Coordinates of C-alpha atoms in Angstrom, one line a residue:
M832 CA -26.1 118.5 68.3
T833 CA -24.7 121.0 65.8
P834 CA -26.9 123.9 64.6
G835 CA -29.3 122.7 61.9
A836 CA -28.9 119.0 62.8
T837 CA -31.9 116.8 63.2
R838 CA -31.9 114.9 66.5
L839 CA -32.5 111.2 66.1
G840 CA -33.6 108.8 68.8
H841 CA -36.8 108.1 70.8
D842 CA -37.8 111.8 70.8
S843 CA -36.9 112.3 67.1
E844 CA -38.9 114.6 65.0
L845 CA -38.5 112.3 62.0
P846 CA -41.5 110.2 61.0
S847 CA -41.4 106.6 62.1
G848 CA -43.2 105.3 59.0
R849 CA -43.6 106.2 55.4
P850 CA -44.4 109.9 54.9
E851 CA -47.4 111.1 53.1
G852 CA -45.4 112.2 50.1
A853 CA -42.3 110.6 48.5
A854 CA -39.4 110.6 50.9
A855 CA -35.7 110.3 50.2
V856 CA -32.7 109.6 52.4
V857 CA -29.3 110.7 51.2
I858 CA -26.3 109.2 53.0
G859 CA -23.2 111.4 52.9
G860 CA -22.9 115.2 53.1
G861 CA -20.1 115.8 50.7
L862 CA -20.6 117.6 47.4
A863 CA -22.3 114.6 45.8
G864 CA -24.7 114.1 48.7
T865 CA -25.5 117.8 49.0
T866 CA -26.2 118.1 45.3
A867 CA -28.5 115.1 45.3
A868 CA -30.3 116.3 48.4
L869 CA -30.9 119.8 46.9
A870 CA -32.1 118.4 43.6
L871 CA -34.5 115.9 45.3
A872 CA -35.9 118.6 47.6
D873 CA -36.3 121.0 44.8
A874 CA -38.5 118.4 43.0
G875 CA -40.8 118.2 46.1
L876 CA -39.4 115.2 47.9
R877 CA -39.1 115.1 51.7
V878 CA -35.4 114.6 52.1
T879 CA -33.2 113.7 55.0
L880 CA -29.4 114.1 54.7
I881 CA -27.3 111.9 57.0
E882 CA -23.7 112.8 57.6
G883 CA -21.4 111.2 60.2
R884 CA -19.2 114.3 60.6
P885 CA -20.4 117.4 62.5
R886 CA -20.1 119.3 59.2
L887 CA -20.9 119.2 55.5
G888 CA -18.4 119.2 52.7
G889 CA -16.8 115.8 52.9
L890 CA -13.1 116.2 51.9
V891 CA -13.6 119.9 51.1
F892 CA -13.4 121.5 54.5
S893 CA -11.7 124.1 56.8
F894 CA -10.5 124.1 60.4
R895 CA -9.2 126.7 62.8
R896 CA -5.5 126.7 63.9
E897 CA -3.6 128.9 66.4
S898 CA -0.2 129.9 65.1
A899 CA 2.5 132.4 66.2
A900 CA 1.1 134.7 63.5
G901 CA -2.4 134.5 64.9
E902 CA -5.5 132.4 64.3
L903 CA -5.8 130.9 60.8
S904 CA -8.7 129.4 59.0
V905 CA -7.0 126.5 57.2
D906 CA -8.4 124.5 54.2
N907 CA -7.5 120.9 54.4
G908 CA -6.1 121.2 50.9
Q909 CA -6.0 123.5 47.9
H910 CA -9.1 122.9 45.7
V911 CA -9.4 124.6 42.3
Y912 CA -11.8 124.2 39.4
L913 CA -11.9 125.3 35.7
R914 CA -14.4 127.3 33.7
C915 CA -15.3 124.0 31.9
C916 CA -16.6 122.7 35.2
T917 CA -20.1 123.7 34.5
A918 CA -21.8 121.5 37.1
Y919 CA -19.7 122.8 39.9
R920 CA -20.2 126.3 38.8
G921 CA -24.0 125.7 38.9
F922 CA -23.6 124.3 42.4
L923 CA -21.8 127.4 43.5
E924 CA -24.6 129.5 42.0
R925 CA -27.2 127.4 43.8
L926 CA -25.3 128.1 47.1
G927 CA -25.0 131.8 46.3
A928 CA -21.2 131.5 46.4
T929 CA -20.2 132.4 42.8
D930 CA -18.6 135.7 44.0
L931 CA -16.6 133.9 46.7
V932 CA -15.0 131.4 44.3
P933 CA -14.3 133.5 41.2
L934 CA -12.5 132.5 38.0
Q935 CA -9.5 134.1 36.3
D936 CA -10.4 136.4 33.5
R937 CA -8.0 134.3 31.3
M938 CA -6.0 131.2 32.1
D939 CA -2.5 132.3 33.3
V940 CA -0.2 129.9 35.0
P941 CA 3.3 131.0 36.0
V942 CA 5.7 128.1 35.8
L943 CA 9.1 128.4 37.6
D944 CA 12.2 126.3 36.8
P945 CA 14.8 127.0 39.5
A946 CA 17.5 125.2 37.5
G947 CA 16.8 127.2 34.4
G948 CA 16.1 123.9 32.5
A949 CA 18.5 121.4 31.0
G950 CA 21.8 123.0 30.0
R951 CA 20.8 126.5 31.2
G952 CA 21.7 128.3 34.4
G953 CA 19.6 130.3 36.8
M954 CA 15.9 130.7 37.5
R955 CA 13.6 130.8 34.5
L956 CA 9.9 131.8 34.5
G957 CA 7.5 130.5 31.8
R958 CA 3.8 131.1 31.5
L959 CA 0.9 129.0 30.2
R960 CA -1.7 131.5 29.2
R961 CA -4.4 131.7 26.6
T962 CA -5.7 134.3 24.3
A963 CA -9.2 134.9 22.9
L964 CA -8.4 133.2 19.6
P965 CA -10.3 130.0 18.7
V966 CA -9.1 126.6 19.8
P967 CA -6.3 125.5 19.4
L968 CA -4.8 128.8 18.4
H969 CA -5.7 130.2 21.9
L970 CA -2.6 128.5 23.3
A971 CA -0.3 128.8 20.3
G972 CA 1.5 131.9 21.4
S973 CA 2.0 130.6 24.9
L974 CA 3.4 127.4 23.7
A975 CA 5.6 129.0 21.1
G976 CA 7.3 131.1 23.8
Y977 CA 7.3 128.4 26.5
P978 CA 11.0 128.5 27.7
H979 CA 10.9 125.2 29.5
L980 CA 10.8 123.2 26.2
S981 CA 13.1 123.2 23.2
P982 CA 11.7 124.2 19.8
A983 CA 11.7 120.6 18.7
E984 CA 9.8 119.5 21.9
R985 CA 7.2 122.3 21.3
A986 CA 6.7 121.0 17.8
R987 CA 6.1 117.5 19.0
V988 CA 3.7 118.8 21.7
V989 CA 1.6 120.4 18.9
R990 CA 1.5 117.1 17.0
A991 CA 0.5 115.1 20.1
T992 CA -2.2 117.7 20.9
L993 CA -3.7 117.4 17.5
A994 CA -3.7 113.6 17.9
L995 CA -5.4 114.0 21.4
K996 CA -8.0 116.2 19.9
G997 CA -9.2 113.4 17.7
L998 CA -9.7 110.9 20.6
D999 CA -13.0 110.0 22.2
P1000 CA -12.5 109.9 26.0
A1001 CA -15.4 107.5 26.3
D1002 CA -13.7 104.9 24.1
P1003 CA -13.3 101.8 26.4
A1004 CA -10.1 101.0 24.7
L1005 CA -8.5 104.2 26.0
D1006 CA -9.3 103.2 29.6
G1007 CA -7.1 100.2 29.3
I1008 CA -3.9 102.0 28.4
D1009 CA -1.8 104.5 30.4
F1010 CA -1.3 108.1 29.4
G1011 CA 2.5 107.9 29.7
S1012 CA 2.8 105.1 27.1
W1013 CA 0.5 107.1 24.7
L1014 CA 2.7 110.2 25.2
R1015 CA 5.9 108.2 24.4
R1016 CA 4.3 106.8 21.2
H1017 CA 3.6 110.4 20.2
G1018 CA 7.1 111.5 20.6
Q1019 CA 7.0 113.2 24.0
S1020 CA 10.3 113.5 25.8
D1021 CA 10.8 113.1 29.5
R1022 CA 11.2 116.9 29.7
A1023 CA 7.9 117.5 27.9
V1024 CA 6.1 115.1 30.2
E1025 CA 7.4 116.8 33.3
A1026 CA 7.2 120.4 32.1
L1027 CA 3.8 120.3 30.5
W1028 CA 1.7 117.1 30.5
D1029 CA 2.4 116.1 34.1
L1030 CA 2.3 119.7 35.2
V1031 CA -1.4 119.7 34.3
G1032 CA -2.2 116.0 34.7
I1033 CA -0.9 115.4 38.2
A1034 CA -2.9 118.3 39.6
T1035 CA -6.1 117.2 37.8
L1036 CA -5.8 113.4 37.8
N1037 CA -3.8 113.0 41.1
A1038 CA -1.5 110.6 39.2
R1039 CA 1.6 110.7 37.0
A1040 CA 1.1 110.0 33.3
E1041 CA 2.4 106.4 33.5
D1042 CA -0.2 105.7 36.3
A1043 CA -3.2 107.4 34.7
S1044 CA -5.9 106.0 32.4
M1045 CA -5.6 107.4 28.9
G1046 CA -9.4 107.8 28.8
L1047 CA -9.4 110.1 31.9
A1048 CA -6.3 112.0 30.6
A1049 CA -8.0 112.5 27.3
K1050 CA -11.1 113.8 29.2
V1051 CA -9.0 116.3 31.1
F1052 CA -7.0 117.7 28.2
K1053 CA -9.8 117.7 25.6
T1054 CA -12.3 119.3 27.9
G1055 CA -9.9 121.7 29.7
L1056 CA -7.6 122.8 26.9
L1057 CA -9.3 121.9 23.6
S1058 CA -13.1 122.5 24.1
A1059 CA -13.3 126.3 24.2
P1060 CA -10.8 129.2 24.6
G1061 CA -11.7 129.9 28.2
A1062 CA -12.3 126.3 29.3
A1063 CA -9.1 126.1 31.4
D1064 CA -9.5 129.5 33.2
I1065 CA -8.8 128.6 36.9
G1066 CA -11.0 129.4 39.9
W1067 CA -10.4 128.9 43.6
S1068 CA -12.0 130.0 46.8
R1069 CA -11.1 133.4 48.2
V1070 CA -12.7 132.4 51.5
P1071 CA -12.3 129.3 53.7
L1072 CA -13.7 126.2 52.0
G1073 CA -15.9 125.6 55.0
D1074 CA -17.7 128.9 54.5
V1075 CA -18.9 127.6 51.1
H1076 CA -19.3 123.9 51.4
D1077 CA -20.5 123.7 54.9
T1078 CA -22.0 127.1 56.0
L1079 CA -23.6 128.1 52.7
A1080 CA -24.5 124.5 51.8
R1081 CA -26.2 124.1 55.1
T1082 CA -28.2 127.2 54.6
A1083 CA -29.3 126.2 51.1
L1084 CA -30.3 122.7 52.3
E1085 CA -32.4 124.1 55.2
K1086 CA -34.1 126.6 52.9
A1087 CA -34.9 123.8 50.6
G1088 CA -36.6 121.9 53.5
V1089 CA -33.9 119.2 53.8
R1090 CA -33.6 117.7 57.3
L1091 CA -30.0 117.5 58.3
A1092 CA -28.8 114.8 60.6
L1093 CA -25.2 115.5 61.4
R1094 CA -23.0 113.4 63.7
T1095 CA -25.2 110.5 62.5
R1096 CA -24.1 107.3 61.1
A1097 CA -26.0 105.1 58.7
G1098 CA -26.0 101.4 59.4
A1099 CA -27.9 98.8 57.4
V1100 CA -29.9 99.7 54.3
T1101 CA -32.6 97.2 53.8
R1102 CA -35.5 96.7 51.5
S1103 CA -38.9 96.8 53.1
A1104 CA -42.4 95.8 51.8
D1105 CA -43.1 99.4 50.6
G1106 CA -39.7 100.9 50.1
W1107 CA -36.4 101.2 52.0
Q1108 CA -35.3 101.4 55.6
V1109 CA -32.1 103.0 56.8
A1110 CA -30.8 102.2 60.3
V1111 CA -29.2 105.3 61.7
E1112 CA -27.3 105.9 64.9
N1113 CA -26.6 109.2 66.7
G1114 CA -24.5 108.5 69.7
P1115 CA -26.3 109.0 73.0
H1116 CA -29.6 109.7 71.2
G1117 CA -29.9 106.1 70.2
S1118 CA -30.8 104.5 66.9
E1119 CA -33.9 104.6 64.6
L1120 CA -35.1 103.2 61.3
L1121 CA -35.9 105.7 58.7
S1122 CA -38.3 104.8 55.9
A1123 CA -37.9 106.1 52.4
D1124 CA -39.0 105.6 48.8
T1125 CA -35.5 106.5 47.6
V1126 CA -32.0 106.1 49.1
V1127 CA -28.9 107.7 47.6
L1128 CA -25.5 106.4 48.9
A1129 CA -23.2 109.4 48.4
V1130 CA -20.2 107.9 50.3
P1131 CA -16.7 106.6 49.3
Q1132 CA -16.6 103.4 47.4
R1133 CA -15.6 101.2 50.3
E1134 CA -18.3 102.6 52.5
A1135 CA -20.8 102.1 49.7
H1136 CA -19.7 98.5 49.3
G1137 CA -20.5 97.9 53.0
L1138 CA -24.0 99.5 52.8
L1139 CA -25.1 98.0 49.5
P1140 CA -27.5 95.1 50.2
D1141 CA -26.8 91.8 48.4
G1142 CA -28.0 91.7 44.8
A1143 CA -28.1 95.5 44.5
L1144 CA -25.1 95.7 42.2
D1145 CA -23.6 93.2 39.9
G1146 CA -20.0 92.6 40.8
K1147 CA -20.3 94.6 44.0
D1148 CA -16.8 93.6 45.0
R1149 CA -15.3 95.5 42.1
L1150 CA -15.8 98.6 44.2
L1151 CA -13.0 97.3 46.4
D1152 CA -10.7 97.3 43.4
I1153 CA -11.1 101.0 42.9
G1154 CA -7.9 102.3 44.5
T1155 CA -7.2 105.5 46.2
A1156 CA -4.6 108.2 45.8
P1157 CA -3.2 110.7 48.5
I1158 CA -2.7 114.4 48.5
L1159 CA -0.2 116.1 50.8
N1160 CA -0.5 119.8 51.7
L1161 CA 2.3 121.8 53.4
H1162 CA 1.4 125.0 55.1
V1163 CA 4.0 127.8 55.8
V1164 CA 3.5 131.1 57.5
Y1165 CA 6.3 133.6 56.9
D1166 CA 6.9 136.9 58.7
R1167 CA 6.9 138.8 55.4
R1168 CA 5.6 138.7 51.9
V1169 CA 7.6 136.3 49.9
L1170 CA 5.3 135.7 46.9
R1171 CA 3.6 138.4 44.8
R1172 CA 1.5 136.1 42.6
P1173 CA -1.7 134.4 43.7
F1174 CA -0.1 131.0 42.8
F1175 CA 2.6 129.3 40.7
A1176 CA 3.6 125.9 39.6
A1177 CA 7.2 124.5 39.6
I1178 CA 9.2 122.0 37.6
D1179 CA 12.6 120.6 38.3
S1180 CA 11.6 120.7 41.9
P1181 CA 9.8 118.6 44.5
V1182 CA 7.4 121.5 44.8
Q1183 CA 4.3 121.2 42.5
W1184 CA 1.9 124.1 43.1
V1185 CA 2.0 126.9 45.6
F1186 CA -0.9 129.2 46.6
D1187 CA -1.1 132.4 48.6
R1188 CA -3.8 131.7 51.2
T1189 CA -3.1 134.8 53.4
D1190 CA -6.4 136.7 52.8
A1191 CA -8.6 133.5 52.7
S1192 CA -7.2 132.4 56.0
G1193 CA -8.0 135.6 57.8
L1194 CA -4.3 136.2 58.6
T1195 CA -3.8 139.9 59.5
R1196 CA -0.7 140.0 61.6
A1197 CA 2.1 142.3 60.5
V1198 CA 5.8 142.5 61.6
G1199 CA 6.8 146.1 61.5
N1200 CA 5.5 147.4 58.1
E1201 CA 5.4 144.0 56.6
R1202 CA 2.3 141.7 56.7
C1203 CA 2.8 138.0 57.4
Q1204 CA 2.1 135.7 54.5
Y1205 CA 0.6 132.2 54.5
L1206 CA 1.5 129.8 51.6
A1207 CA -0.1 126.4 50.9
V1208 CA 2.0 123.9 48.9
S1209 CA -0.2 121.3 47.2
Q1210 CA 1.4 117.9 46.4
S1211 CA -0.7 115.5 44.4
A1212 CA 0.1 111.8 43.8
A1213 CA 2.0 111.9 47.1
Q1214 CA 2.3 108.2 47.7
E1215 CA 6.0 108.4 48.6
E1216 CA 5.6 111.3 51.1
I1217 CA 2.2 111.0 52.6
D1218 CA 3.4 109.3 55.8
E1219 CA 6.8 111.1 56.2
P1220 CA 7.3 113.0 59.5
V1221 CA 6.7 116.7 59.6
A1222 CA 10.4 117.4 60.4
K1223 CA 11.6 115.6 57.3
L1224 CA 9.1 117.4 55.1
R1225 CA 10.1 120.7 56.7
A1226 CA 13.8 120.0 56.0
R1227 CA 13.0 119.1 52.4
Y1228 CA 10.5 121.8 51.4
L1229 CA 11.6 125.0 53.2
P1230 CA 15.0 125.2 51.4
E1231 CA 13.2 124.4 48.2
L1232 CA 10.8 127.3 48.7
E1233 CA 13.8 129.5 49.3
R1234 CA 15.3 128.3 46.0
L1235 CA 12.0 129.1 44.2
L1236 CA 11.3 132.3 46.1
P1237 CA 14.4 134.4 46.8
A1238 CA 12.4 136.7 49.1
A1239 CA 11.9 133.7 51.5
R1240 CA 15.6 133.6 52.2
G1241 CA 16.1 134.8 55.7
A1242 CA 12.4 135.1 56.4
R1243 CA 11.2 133.9 59.8
I1244 CA 8.9 130.9 59.8
H1245 CA 6.0 131.5 62.2
D1246 CA 4.4 128.2 61.5
F1247 CA 4.9 125.0 59.4
F1248 CA 2.3 122.2 59.5
V1249 CA 1.0 119.4 57.3
T1250 CA -2.4 118.2 56.3
R1251 CA -2.7 114.7 54.8
E1252 CA -5.5 113.2 52.8
R1253 CA -4.5 109.6 52.4
T1254 CA -7.6 108.7 50.4
A1255 CA -8.1 112.1 48.7
T1256 CA -9.3 110.7 45.4
F1257 CA -9.9 107.4 43.6
A1258 CA -6.8 106.3 41.7
P1259 CA -7.3 107.0 38.0
A1260 CA -5.4 103.8 37.0
P1261 CA -5.8 102.2 33.6
G1262 CA -8.9 100.0 33.7
V1263 CA -10.7 102.0 36.4
G1264 CA -13.4 102.9 34.0
R1265 CA -14.9 99.4 34.0
L1266 CA -15.0 99.4 37.8
R1267 CA -16.9 102.7 38.2
P1268 CA -20.7 102.0 38.5
A1269 CA -23.6 104.0 37.2
A1270 CA -25.9 105.9 39.5
R1271 CA -28.7 103.4 39.1
T1272 CA -28.3 100.1 40.9
Q1273 CA -30.3 96.9 40.3
A1274 CA -32.4 97.6 43.4
P1275 CA -35.3 99.9 42.6
G1276 CA -35.1 103.1 44.7
L1277 CA -31.4 102.7 45.5
F1278 CA -28.8 104.9 43.8
L1279 CA -25.1 105.7 44.0
A1280 CA -23.3 109.1 44.0
G1281 CA -19.7 110.1 44.4
A1282 CA -16.8 111.3 42.3
W1283 CA -15.8 107.7 41.9
T1284 CA -19.0 106.7 40.1
A1285 CA -19.2 106.6 36.3
T1286 CA -19.3 110.3 35.5
G1287 CA -16.6 110.2 32.8
W1288 CA -14.6 112.7 34.8
P1289 CA -11.6 112.1 37.2
A1290 CA -12.0 112.6 40.9
T1291 CA -12.8 116.3 41.0
M1292 CA -15.4 118.5 42.6
E1293 CA -17.0 118.6 39.1
S1294 CA -17.3 114.8 39.1
A1295 CA -18.8 114.8 42.6
V1296 CA -21.5 117.3 41.7
R1297 CA -22.3 115.6 38.4
S1298 CA -22.7 112.3 40.2
G1299 CA -25.2 113.9 42.7
T1300 CA -27.2 115.3 39.9
A1301 CA -27.2 112.0 38.0
A1302 CA -28.4 110.1 41.1
A1303 CA -31.2 112.6 41.6
R1304 CA -32.2 112.4 38.0
E1305 CA -32.4 108.6 38.1
A1306 CA -34.4 108.7 41.3
L1307 CA -36.9 111.2 40.0
T1308 CA -37.3 109.3 36.8
E1309 CA -38.1 106.1 38.6
L1310 CA -40.6 107.9 40.9
G1311 CA -42.2 109.6 38.0
C1312 CA -41.5 113.0 39.5
P1313 CA -40.7 116.2 37.5
Q1314 CA -37.0 116.8 37.2
G1315 CA -37.2 120.6 37.4
Q1316 CA -34.1 122.4 36.2
L1317 CA -31.7 119.5 36.6
P1318 CA -28.8 120.1 34.1
Q1319 CA -29.1 117.9 31.1
E1320 CA -25.3 117.5 31.0
A1321 CA -25.4 115.3 34.1
A1322 CA -27.8 112.8 32.5

């Protein structure tokens, strides 16, 4: 057993029947499940959180790796959030992690074009940054000087932005069309799509404009860029993700009185005469039936489909129609410092976003007077590359990083490795909105959580946290329990 886990089996400490007070079982220890468990425990329920892995955090995790430059703490992928992600920010505050995952003072995104743009020679640096002026003037200066677009393209971007500002992301009609078609109808060139719209959209939606629901794209751009001057300020973890989403999350859950059952798999979820029963299995410790008044399924959509009892959700098979999208991460350790910014984005390049993870990884080795540097290259919507061999990816991306970063030319590579999340997010394809279920099912006491549920957001950490809060709110409402300080925005 891992520290903090609840042992299940014949000698389990868990009750064998209905507890004296209201009891809840949350299945899944990712951000959605952790959020739901904390909210239910804060309201006074006796909560058991079941997670099949030996850790919390779901797809937001870290692992240790030995390299020629020393031991690294590696995040499985680069995760960022924005100031407008108020639910996730509240989650960080609940865990006591706000200082570990800070935000920029003001949005500032360096954008490199190694070809200098169409018809121009040489490297060109542009910046997307905001001022303190009111929306939409906060981005006017940045756009006016953005070198990767022509003056005519910038003017058309302004017109498209004003049209976008008037849309309602919740309009079902928008869910049925793709973002790329909408951009074309509003005069956006191929260059504008690549250098601006996809630069933001691929990273947030995990899909290119032509593959993304217009409704979800409108949500991203309206909320992130057009809701408040600071809405798109970027935050990312300055420590390993596992320190926050596993270690601190586990501490918060235990302090809240949640019983953690790690390395434990949930089997059948069945209705009993006086509530629910969840069959759980924990390897050599055997299996047991847990009784509960409320059950939250905070697992991926296919797993939720397998656990949902018949009749609990109309059109249950629609969950199987929610596709998935991959994210590929390339990790490079250089023998010297090759990047002097915390991150940058690239266009006219196979590289999308690059982050300096040296400090967060714990890398301390120096070669002479030069400290080694660890960069993570984050590649979203990576369907074409997700299964390519490491050698092929190395041959493609190391020369490209040298093209983008002249200081990398001649640098020694201490380590190059790849992490792959083949089902990193749900696919935000047109029509996905009608497939995403609400938190409440048709079965009393049974609720759904996960970034793939109907939060109105794409598959982000914000969506996951909102879904957990929504599931807890519905459960507490049905039980007639006080909802405490649950954020109203997640209703």
